JSON list of C-alpha atoms in Angstrom, two decimals:
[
{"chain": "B", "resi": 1062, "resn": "UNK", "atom": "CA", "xyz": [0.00, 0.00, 0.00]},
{"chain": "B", "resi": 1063, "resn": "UNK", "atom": "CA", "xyz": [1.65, 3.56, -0.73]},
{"chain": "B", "resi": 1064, "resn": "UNK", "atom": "CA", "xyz": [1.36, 6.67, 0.31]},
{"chain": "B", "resi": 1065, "resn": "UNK", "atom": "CA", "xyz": [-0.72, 9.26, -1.90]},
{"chain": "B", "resi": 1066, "resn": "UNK", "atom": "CA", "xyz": [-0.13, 12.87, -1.51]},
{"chain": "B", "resi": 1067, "resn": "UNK", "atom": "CA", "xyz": [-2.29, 15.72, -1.38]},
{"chain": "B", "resi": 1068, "resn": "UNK", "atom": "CA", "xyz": [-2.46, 19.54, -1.77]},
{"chain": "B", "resi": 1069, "resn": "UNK", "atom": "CA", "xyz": [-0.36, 19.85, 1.52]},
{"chain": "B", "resi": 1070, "resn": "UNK", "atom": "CA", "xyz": [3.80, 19.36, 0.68]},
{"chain": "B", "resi": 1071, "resn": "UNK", "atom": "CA", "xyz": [4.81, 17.01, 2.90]},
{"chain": "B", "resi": 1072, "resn": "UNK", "atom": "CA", "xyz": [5.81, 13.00, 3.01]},
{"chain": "B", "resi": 1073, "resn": "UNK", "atom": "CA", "xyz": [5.16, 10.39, 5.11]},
{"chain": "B", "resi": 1074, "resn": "UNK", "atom": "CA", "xyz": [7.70, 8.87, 7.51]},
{"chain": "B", "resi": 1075, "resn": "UNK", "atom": "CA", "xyz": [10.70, 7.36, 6.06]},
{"chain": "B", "resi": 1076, "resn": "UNK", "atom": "CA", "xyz": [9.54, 3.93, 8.08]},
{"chain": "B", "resi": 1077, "resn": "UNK", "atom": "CA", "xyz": [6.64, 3.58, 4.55]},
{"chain": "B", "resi": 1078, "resn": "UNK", "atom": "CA", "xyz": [9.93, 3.12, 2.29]},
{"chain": "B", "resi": 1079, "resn": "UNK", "atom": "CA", "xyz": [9.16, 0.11, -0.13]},
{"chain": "B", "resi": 1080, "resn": "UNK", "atom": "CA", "xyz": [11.75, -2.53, -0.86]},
{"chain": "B", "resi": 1081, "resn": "UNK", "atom": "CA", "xyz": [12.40, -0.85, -4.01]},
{"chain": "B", "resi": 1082, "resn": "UNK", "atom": "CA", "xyz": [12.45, 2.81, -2.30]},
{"chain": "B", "resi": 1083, "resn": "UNK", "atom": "CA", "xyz": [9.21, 3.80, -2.72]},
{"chain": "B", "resi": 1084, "resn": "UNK", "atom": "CA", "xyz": [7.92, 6.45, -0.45]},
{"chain": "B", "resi": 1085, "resn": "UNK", "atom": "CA", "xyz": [4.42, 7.89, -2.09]},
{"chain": "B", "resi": 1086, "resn": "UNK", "atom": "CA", "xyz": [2.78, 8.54, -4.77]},
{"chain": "B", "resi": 1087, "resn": "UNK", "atom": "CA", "xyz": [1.04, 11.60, -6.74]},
{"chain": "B", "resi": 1088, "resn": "UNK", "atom": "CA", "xyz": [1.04, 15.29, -5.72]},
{"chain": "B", "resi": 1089, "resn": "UNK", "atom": "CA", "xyz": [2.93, 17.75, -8.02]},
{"chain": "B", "resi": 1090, "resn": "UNK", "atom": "CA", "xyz": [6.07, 19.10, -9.97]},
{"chain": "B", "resi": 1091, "resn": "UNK", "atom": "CA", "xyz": [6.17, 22.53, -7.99]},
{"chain": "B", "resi": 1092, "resn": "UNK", "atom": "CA", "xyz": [9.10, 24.65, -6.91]},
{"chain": "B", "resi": 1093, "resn": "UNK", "atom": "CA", "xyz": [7.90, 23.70, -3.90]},
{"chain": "B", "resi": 1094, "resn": "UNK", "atom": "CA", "xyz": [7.39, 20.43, -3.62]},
{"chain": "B", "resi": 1095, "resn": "UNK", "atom": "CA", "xyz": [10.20, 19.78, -5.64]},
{"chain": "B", "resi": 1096, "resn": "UNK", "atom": "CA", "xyz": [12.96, 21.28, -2.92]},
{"chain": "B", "resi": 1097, "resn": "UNK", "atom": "CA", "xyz": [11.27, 20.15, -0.07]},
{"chain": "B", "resi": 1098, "resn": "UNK", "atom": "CA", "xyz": [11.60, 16.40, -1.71]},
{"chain": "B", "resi": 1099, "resn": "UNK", "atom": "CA", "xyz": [15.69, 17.38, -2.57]},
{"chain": "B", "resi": 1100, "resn": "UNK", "atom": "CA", "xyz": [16.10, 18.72, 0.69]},
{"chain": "B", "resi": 1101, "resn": "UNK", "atom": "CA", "xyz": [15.08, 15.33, 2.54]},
{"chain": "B", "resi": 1102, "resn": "UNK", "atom": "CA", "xyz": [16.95, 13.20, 0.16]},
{"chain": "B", "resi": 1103, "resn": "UNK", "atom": "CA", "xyz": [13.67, 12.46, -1.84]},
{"chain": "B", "resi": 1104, "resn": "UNK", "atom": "CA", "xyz": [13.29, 12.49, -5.89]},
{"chain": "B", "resi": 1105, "resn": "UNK", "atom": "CA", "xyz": [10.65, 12.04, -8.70]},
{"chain": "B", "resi": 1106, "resn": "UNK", "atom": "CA", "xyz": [11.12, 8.75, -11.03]},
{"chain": "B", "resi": 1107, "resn": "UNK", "atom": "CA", "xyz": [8.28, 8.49, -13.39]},
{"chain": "B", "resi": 1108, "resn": "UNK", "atom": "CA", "xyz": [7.19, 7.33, -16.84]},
{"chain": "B", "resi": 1109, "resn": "UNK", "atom": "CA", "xyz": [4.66, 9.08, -19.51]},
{"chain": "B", "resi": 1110, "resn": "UNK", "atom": "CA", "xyz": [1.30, 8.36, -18.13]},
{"chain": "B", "resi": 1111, "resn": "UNK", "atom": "CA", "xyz": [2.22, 6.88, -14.16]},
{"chain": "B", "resi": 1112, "resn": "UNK", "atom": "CA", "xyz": [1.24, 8.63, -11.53]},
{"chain": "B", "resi": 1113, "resn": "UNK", "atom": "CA", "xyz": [4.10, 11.00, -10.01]},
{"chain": "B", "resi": 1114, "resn": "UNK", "atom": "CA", "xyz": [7.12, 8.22, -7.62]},
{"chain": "B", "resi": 1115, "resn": "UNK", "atom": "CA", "xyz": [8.90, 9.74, -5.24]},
{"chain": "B", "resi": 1116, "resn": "UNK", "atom": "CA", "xyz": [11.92, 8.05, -3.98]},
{"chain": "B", "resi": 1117, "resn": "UNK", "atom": "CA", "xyz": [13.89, 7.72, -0.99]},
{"chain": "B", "resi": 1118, "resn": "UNK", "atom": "CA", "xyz": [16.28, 4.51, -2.00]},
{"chain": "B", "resi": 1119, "resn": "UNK", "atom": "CA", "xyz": [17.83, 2.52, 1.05]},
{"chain": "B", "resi": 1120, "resn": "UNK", "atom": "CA", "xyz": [21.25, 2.62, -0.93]},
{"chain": "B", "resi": 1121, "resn": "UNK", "atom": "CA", "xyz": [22.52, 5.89, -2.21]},
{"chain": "B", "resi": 1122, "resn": "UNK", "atom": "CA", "xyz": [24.77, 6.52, -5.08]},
{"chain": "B", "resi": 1123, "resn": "UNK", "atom": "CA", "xyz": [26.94, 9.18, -4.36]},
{"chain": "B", "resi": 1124, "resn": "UNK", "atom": "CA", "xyz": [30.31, 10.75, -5.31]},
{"chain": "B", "resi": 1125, "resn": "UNK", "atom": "CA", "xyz": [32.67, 12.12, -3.14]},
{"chain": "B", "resi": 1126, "resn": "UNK", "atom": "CA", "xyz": [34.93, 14.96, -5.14]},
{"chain": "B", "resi": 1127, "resn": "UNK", "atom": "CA", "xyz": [38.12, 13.83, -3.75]},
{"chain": "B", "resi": 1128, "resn": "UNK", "atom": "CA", "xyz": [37.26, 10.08, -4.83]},
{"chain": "B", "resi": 1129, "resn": "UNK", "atom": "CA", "xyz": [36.36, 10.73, -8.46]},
{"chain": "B", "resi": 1130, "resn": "UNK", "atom": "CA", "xyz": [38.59, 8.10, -10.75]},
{"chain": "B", "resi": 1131, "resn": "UNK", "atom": "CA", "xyz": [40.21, 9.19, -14.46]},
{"chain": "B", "resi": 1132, "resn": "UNK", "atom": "CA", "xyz": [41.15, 6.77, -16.58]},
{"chain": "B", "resi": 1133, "resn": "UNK", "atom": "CA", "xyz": [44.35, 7.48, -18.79]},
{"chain": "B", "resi": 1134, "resn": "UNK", "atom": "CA", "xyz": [42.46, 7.85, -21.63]},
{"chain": "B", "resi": 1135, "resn": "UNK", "atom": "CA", "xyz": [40.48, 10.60, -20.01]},
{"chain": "B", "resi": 1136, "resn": "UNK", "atom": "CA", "xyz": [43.23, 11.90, -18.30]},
{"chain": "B", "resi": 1137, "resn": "UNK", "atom": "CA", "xyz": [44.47, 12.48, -22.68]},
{"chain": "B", "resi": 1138, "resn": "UNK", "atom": "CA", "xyz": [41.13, 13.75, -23.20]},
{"chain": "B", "resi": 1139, "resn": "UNK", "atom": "CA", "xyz": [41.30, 16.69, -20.72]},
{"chain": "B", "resi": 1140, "resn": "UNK", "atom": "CA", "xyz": [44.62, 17.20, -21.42]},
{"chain": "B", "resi": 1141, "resn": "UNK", "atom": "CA", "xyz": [43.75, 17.90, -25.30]},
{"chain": "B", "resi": 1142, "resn": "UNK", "atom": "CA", "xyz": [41.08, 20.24, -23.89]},
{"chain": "B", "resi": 1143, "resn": "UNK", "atom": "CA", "xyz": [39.31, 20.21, -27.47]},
{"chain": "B", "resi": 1144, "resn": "UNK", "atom": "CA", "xyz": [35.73, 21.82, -26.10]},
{"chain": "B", "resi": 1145, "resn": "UNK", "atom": "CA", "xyz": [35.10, 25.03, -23.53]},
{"chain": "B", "resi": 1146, "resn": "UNK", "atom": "CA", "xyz": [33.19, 24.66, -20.90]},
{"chain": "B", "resi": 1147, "resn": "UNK", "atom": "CA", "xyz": [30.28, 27.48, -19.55]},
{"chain": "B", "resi": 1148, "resn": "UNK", "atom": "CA", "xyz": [27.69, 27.09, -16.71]},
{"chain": "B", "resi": 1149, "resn": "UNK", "atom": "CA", "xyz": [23.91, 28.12, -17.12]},
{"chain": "B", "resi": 1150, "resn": "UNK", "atom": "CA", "xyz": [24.63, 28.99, -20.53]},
{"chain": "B", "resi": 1151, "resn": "UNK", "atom": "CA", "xyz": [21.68, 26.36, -22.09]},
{"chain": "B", "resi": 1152, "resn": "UNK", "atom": "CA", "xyz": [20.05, 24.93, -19.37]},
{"chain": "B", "resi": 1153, "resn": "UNK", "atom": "CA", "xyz": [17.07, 24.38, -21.45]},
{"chain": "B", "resi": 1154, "resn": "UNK", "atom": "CA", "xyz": [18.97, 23.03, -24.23]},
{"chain": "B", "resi": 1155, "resn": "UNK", "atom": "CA", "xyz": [21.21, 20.57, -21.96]},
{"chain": "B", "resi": 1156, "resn": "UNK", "atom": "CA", "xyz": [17.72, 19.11, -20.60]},
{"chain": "B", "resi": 1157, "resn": "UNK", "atom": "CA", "xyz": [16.53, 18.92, -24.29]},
{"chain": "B", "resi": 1158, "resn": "UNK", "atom": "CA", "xyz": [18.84, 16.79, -25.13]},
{"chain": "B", "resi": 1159, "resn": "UNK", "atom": "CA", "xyz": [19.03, 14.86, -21.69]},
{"chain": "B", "resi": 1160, "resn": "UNK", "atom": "CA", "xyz": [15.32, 14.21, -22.66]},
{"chain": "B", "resi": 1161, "resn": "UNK", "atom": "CA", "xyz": [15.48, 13.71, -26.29]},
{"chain": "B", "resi": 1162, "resn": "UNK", "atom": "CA", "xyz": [18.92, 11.30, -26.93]},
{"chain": "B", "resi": 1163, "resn": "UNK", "atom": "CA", "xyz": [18.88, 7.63, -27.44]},
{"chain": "B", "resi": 1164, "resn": "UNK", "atom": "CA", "xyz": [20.18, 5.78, -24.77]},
{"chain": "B", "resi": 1165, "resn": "UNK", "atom": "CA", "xyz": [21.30, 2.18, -25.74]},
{"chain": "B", "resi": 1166, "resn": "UNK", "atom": "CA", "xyz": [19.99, 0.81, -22.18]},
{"chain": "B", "resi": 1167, "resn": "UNK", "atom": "CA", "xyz": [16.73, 2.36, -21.66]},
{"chain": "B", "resi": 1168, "resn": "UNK", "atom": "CA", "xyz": [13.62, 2.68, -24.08]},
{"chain": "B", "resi": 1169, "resn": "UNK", "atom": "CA", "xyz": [12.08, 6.32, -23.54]},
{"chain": "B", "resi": 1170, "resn": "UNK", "atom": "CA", "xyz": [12.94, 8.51, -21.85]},
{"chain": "B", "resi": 1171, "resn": "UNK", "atom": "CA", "xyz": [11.60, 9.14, -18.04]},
{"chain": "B", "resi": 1172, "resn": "UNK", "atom": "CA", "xyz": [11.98, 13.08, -18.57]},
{"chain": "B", "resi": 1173, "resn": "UNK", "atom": "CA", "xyz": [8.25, 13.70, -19.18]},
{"chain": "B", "resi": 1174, "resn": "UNK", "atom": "CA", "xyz": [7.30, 16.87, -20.42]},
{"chain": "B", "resi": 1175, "resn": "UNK", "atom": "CA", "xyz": [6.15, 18.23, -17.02]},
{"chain": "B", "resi": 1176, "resn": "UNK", "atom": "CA", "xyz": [9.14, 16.95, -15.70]},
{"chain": "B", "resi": 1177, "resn": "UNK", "atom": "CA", "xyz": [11.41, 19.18, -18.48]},
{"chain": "B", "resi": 1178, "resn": "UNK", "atom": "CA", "xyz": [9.33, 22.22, -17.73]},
{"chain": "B", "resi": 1179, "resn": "UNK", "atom": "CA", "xyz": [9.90, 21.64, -13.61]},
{"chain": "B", "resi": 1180, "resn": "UNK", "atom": "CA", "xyz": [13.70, 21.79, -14.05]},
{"chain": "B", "resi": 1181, "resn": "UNK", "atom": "CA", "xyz": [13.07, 24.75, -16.32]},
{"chain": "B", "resi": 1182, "resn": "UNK", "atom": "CA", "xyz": [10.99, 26.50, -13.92]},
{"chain": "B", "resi": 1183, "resn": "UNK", "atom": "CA", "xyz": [13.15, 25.30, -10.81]},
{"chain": "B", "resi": 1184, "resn": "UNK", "atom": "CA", "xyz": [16.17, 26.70, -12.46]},
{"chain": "B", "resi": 1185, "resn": "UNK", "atom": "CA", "xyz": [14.47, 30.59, -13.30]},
{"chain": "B", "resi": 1186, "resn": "UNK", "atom": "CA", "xyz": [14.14, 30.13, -8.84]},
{"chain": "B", "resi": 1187, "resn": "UNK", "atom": "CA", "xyz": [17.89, 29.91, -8.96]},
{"chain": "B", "resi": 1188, "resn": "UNK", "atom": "CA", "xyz": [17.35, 25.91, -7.90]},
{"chain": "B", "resi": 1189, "resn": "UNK", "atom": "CA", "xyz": [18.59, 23.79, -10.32]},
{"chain": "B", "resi": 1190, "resn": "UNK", "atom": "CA", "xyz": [22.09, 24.57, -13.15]},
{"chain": "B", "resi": 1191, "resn": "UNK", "atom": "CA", "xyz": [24.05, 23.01, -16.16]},
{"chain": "B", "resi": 1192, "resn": "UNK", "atom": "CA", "xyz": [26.87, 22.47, -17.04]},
{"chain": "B", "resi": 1193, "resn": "UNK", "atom": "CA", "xyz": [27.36, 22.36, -21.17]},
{"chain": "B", "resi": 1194, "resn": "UNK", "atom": "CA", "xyz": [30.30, 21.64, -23.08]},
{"chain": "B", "resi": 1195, "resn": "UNK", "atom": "CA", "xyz": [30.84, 23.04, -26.46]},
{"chain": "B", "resi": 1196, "resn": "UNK", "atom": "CA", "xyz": [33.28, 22.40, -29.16]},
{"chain": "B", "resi": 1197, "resn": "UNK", "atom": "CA", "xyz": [33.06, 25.54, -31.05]},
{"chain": "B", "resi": 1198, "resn": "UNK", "atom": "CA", "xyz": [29.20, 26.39, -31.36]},
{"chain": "B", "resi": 1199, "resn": "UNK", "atom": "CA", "xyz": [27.86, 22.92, -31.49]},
{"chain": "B", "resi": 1200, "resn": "UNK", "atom": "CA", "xyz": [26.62, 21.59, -28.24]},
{"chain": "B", "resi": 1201, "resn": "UNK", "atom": "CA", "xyz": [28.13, 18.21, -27.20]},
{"chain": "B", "resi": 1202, "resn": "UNK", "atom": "CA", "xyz": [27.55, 17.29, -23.79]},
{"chain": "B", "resi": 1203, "resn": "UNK", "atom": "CA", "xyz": [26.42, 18.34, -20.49]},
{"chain": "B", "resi": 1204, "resn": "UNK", "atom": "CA", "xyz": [24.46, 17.68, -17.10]},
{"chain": "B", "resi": 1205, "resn": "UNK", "atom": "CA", "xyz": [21.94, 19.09, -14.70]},
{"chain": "B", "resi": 1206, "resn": "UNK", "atom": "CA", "xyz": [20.80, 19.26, -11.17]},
{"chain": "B", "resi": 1207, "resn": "UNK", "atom": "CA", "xyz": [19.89, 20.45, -8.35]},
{"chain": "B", "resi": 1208, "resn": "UNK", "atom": "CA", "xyz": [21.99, 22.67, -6.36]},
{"chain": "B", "resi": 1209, "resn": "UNK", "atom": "CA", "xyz": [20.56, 22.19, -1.87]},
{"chain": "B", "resi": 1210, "resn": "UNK", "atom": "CA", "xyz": [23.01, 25.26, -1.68]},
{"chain": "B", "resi": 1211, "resn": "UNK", "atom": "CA", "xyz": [24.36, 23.33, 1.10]},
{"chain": "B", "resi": 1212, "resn": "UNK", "atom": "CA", "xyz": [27.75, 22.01, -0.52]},
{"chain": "B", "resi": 1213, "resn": "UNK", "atom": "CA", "xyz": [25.21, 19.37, -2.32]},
{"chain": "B", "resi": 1214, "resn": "UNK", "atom": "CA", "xyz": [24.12, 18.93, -6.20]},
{"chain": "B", "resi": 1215, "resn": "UNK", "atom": "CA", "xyz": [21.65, 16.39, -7.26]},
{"chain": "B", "resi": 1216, "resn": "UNK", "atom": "CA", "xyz": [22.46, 15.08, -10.19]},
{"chain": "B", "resi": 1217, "resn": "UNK", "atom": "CA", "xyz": [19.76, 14.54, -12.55]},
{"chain": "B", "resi": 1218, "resn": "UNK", "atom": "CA", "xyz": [20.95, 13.26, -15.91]},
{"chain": "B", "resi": 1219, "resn": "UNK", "atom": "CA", "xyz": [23.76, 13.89, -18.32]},
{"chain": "B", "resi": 1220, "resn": "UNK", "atom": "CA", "xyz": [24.22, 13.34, -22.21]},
{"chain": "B", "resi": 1221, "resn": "UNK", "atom": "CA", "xyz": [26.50, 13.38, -24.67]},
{"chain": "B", "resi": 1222, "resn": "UNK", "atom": "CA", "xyz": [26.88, 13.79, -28.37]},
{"chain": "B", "resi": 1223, "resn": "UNK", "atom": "CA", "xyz": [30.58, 13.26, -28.83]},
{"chain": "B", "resi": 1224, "resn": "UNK", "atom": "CA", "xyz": [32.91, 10.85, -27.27]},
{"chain": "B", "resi": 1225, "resn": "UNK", "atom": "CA", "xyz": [33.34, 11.49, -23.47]},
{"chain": "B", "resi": 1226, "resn": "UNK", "atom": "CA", "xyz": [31.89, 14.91, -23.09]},
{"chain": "B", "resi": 1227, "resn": "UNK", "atom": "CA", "xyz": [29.14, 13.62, -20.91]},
{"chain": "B", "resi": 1228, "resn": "UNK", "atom": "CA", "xyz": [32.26, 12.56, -18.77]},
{"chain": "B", "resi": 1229, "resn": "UNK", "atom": "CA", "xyz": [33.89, 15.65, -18.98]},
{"chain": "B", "resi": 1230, "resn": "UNK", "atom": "CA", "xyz": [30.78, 17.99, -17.47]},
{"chain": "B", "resi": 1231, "resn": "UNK", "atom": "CA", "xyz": [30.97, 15.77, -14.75]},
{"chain": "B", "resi": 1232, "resn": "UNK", "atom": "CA", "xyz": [34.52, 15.61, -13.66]},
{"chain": "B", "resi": 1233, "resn": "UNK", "atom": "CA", "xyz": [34.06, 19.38, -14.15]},
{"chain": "B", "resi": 1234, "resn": "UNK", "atom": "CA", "xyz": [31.54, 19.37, -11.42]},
{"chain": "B", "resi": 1235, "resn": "UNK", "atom": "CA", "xyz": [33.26, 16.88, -9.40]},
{"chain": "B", "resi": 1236, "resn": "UNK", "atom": "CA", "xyz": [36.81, 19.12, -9.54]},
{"chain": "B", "resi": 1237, "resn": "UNK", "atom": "CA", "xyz": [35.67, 23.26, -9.87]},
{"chain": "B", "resi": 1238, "resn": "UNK", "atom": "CA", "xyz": [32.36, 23.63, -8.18]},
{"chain": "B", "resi": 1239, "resn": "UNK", "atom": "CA", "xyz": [32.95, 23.27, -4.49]},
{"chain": "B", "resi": 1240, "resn": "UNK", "atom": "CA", "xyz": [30.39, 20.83, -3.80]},
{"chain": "B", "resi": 1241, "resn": "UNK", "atom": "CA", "xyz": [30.77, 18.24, -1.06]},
{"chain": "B", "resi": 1242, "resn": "UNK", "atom": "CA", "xyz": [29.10, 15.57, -2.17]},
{"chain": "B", "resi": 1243, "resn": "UNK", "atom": "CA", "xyz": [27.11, 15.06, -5.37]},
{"chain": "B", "resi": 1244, "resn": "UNK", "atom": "CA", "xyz": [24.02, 12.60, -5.32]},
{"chain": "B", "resi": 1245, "resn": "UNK", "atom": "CA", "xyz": [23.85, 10.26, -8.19]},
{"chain": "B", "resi": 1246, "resn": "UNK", "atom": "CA", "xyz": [20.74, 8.63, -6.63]},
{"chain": "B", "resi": 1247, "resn": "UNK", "atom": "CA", "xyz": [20.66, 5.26, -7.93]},
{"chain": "B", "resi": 1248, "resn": "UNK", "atom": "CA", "xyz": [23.42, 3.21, -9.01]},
{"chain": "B", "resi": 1249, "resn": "UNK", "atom": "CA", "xyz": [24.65, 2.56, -12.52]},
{"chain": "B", "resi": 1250, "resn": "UNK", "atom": "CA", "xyz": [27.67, 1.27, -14.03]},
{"chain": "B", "resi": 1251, "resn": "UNK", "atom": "CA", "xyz": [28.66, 4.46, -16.12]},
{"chain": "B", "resi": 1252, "resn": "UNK", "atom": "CA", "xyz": [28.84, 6.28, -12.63]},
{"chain": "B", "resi": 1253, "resn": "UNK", "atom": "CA", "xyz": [30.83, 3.96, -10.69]},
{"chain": "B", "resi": 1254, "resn": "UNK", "atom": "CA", "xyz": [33.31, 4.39, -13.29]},
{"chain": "B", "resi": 1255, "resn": "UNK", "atom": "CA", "xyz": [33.80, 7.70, -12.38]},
{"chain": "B", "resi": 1256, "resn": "UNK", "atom": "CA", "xyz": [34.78, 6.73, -8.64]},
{"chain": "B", "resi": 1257, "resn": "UNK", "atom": "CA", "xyz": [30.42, 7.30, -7.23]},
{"chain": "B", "resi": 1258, "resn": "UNK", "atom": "CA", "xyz": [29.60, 4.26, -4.60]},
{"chain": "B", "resi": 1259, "resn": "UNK", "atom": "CA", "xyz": [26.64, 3.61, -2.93]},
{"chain": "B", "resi": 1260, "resn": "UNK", "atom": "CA", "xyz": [25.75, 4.79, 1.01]},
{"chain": "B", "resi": 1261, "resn": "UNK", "atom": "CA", "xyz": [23.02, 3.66, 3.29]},
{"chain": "B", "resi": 1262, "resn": "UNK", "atom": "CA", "xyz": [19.97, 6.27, 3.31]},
{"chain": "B", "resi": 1263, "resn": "UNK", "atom": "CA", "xyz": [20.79, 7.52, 6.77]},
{"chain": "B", "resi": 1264, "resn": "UNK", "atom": "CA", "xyz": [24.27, 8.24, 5.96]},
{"chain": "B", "resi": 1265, "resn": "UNK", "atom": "CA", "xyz": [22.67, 10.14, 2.80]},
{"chain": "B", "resi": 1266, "resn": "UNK", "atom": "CA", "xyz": [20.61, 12.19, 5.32]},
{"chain": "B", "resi": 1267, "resn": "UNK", "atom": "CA", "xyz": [23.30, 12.66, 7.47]},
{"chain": "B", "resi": 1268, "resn": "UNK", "atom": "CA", "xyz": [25.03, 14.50, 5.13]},
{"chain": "B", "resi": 1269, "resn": "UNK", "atom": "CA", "xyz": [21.56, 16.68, 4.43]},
{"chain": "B", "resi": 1270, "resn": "UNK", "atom": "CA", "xyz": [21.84, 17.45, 8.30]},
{"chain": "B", "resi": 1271, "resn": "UNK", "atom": "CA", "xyz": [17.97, 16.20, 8.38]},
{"chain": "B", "resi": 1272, "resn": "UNK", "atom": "CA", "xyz": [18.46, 12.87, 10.32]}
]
């Protein structure tokens, strides 16, 4: 049985949590909502025509700056420094194309339309940034977030166009934007590449100074 929510913006106890990190259902994309979720370590997950998942996983994927890994071959890449680099240049483009690109292991995409226009409208509040990476005018990779202002970003999805520049927005954040910890949410292969590991929920809200 889950938890539906209502007008009010609030969530239930963390104690409802399903197996697979459930915590309720329904409610809405607001500014609102939206950081009050973030700020307790809780995220929308959601396909075309489900009702709005919020999620509070047991396990946490998260990197630690000082831990991020660089392989050789992206050690050359950097090195070559054949792109530039701008922040909040094209945030709507970078979630565009975060929404729009073909990813060989997922079908869709799970960046609904209301969920595009919530980043958009969460980063006009000064809530959410980009990070884009350009080789000459063309637009090639990038990411987005969340920023708690807090020394946290929440990570919501990256892309790339070109070889590696999804990787190179991210070691970016990881290595010039002062954060303390960046939340990756779930785990995935790609990211624990890059040095991100999983932590138990309560160490995640730890960190958020909420537990």
């Amino acid at each position: 049985m889950y938890y539906w929510l209502d007008k009010k913006i609030e969530f239930p106890p963390y104690k409802v949590v399903s197996e697979e990190g459930v915590i309720a259902l329904g409610g809405d994309l607001s500014v609102e909502r939206l950081m009050y979720a973030y700020e307790r370590g809780i995220f929308p997950w959601f396909n075309e025509g489900e009702p709005i998942v919020w999620y509070s996983p047991w396990e946490r994927m998260v990197l630690f700056p000082n831990e991020i890994k660089i392989s050789k071959s992206m050690k050359q890449v950097l090195r070559k420094k054949e792109y530039t680099i701008t922040i909040n240049k094209a945030f709507e483009e970078v979630v565009f194309n975060c929404k729009s690109i073909n990813r060989k292991e997922q079908e869709g995409t799970w960046i609904t339309d209301d969920m595009q226009q919530a980043y958009i409208n969460l980063h006009h509040k000064g809530f959410a940034k980009s990070i884009e990476v350009w080789k000459e005018d063309e637009l090639v990779g990038g990411l987005y977030g969340v920023d708690l202002g807090n020394g946290i970003f929440c990570g919501e999805s990256m892309f790339s166009k070109a070889s590696n520049m999804s990787k190179v927005a991210f070691i970016y954040l990881a290595q010039n934007c002062g954060y303390k910890l960046i939340d990756c949410q779930v785990h995935n292969d790609h990211l624990a590449s890059l040095g991100a590991r999983e932590i138990s929920r309560n160490d995640f809200l730890d960190f958020l100074k909420i537990n």
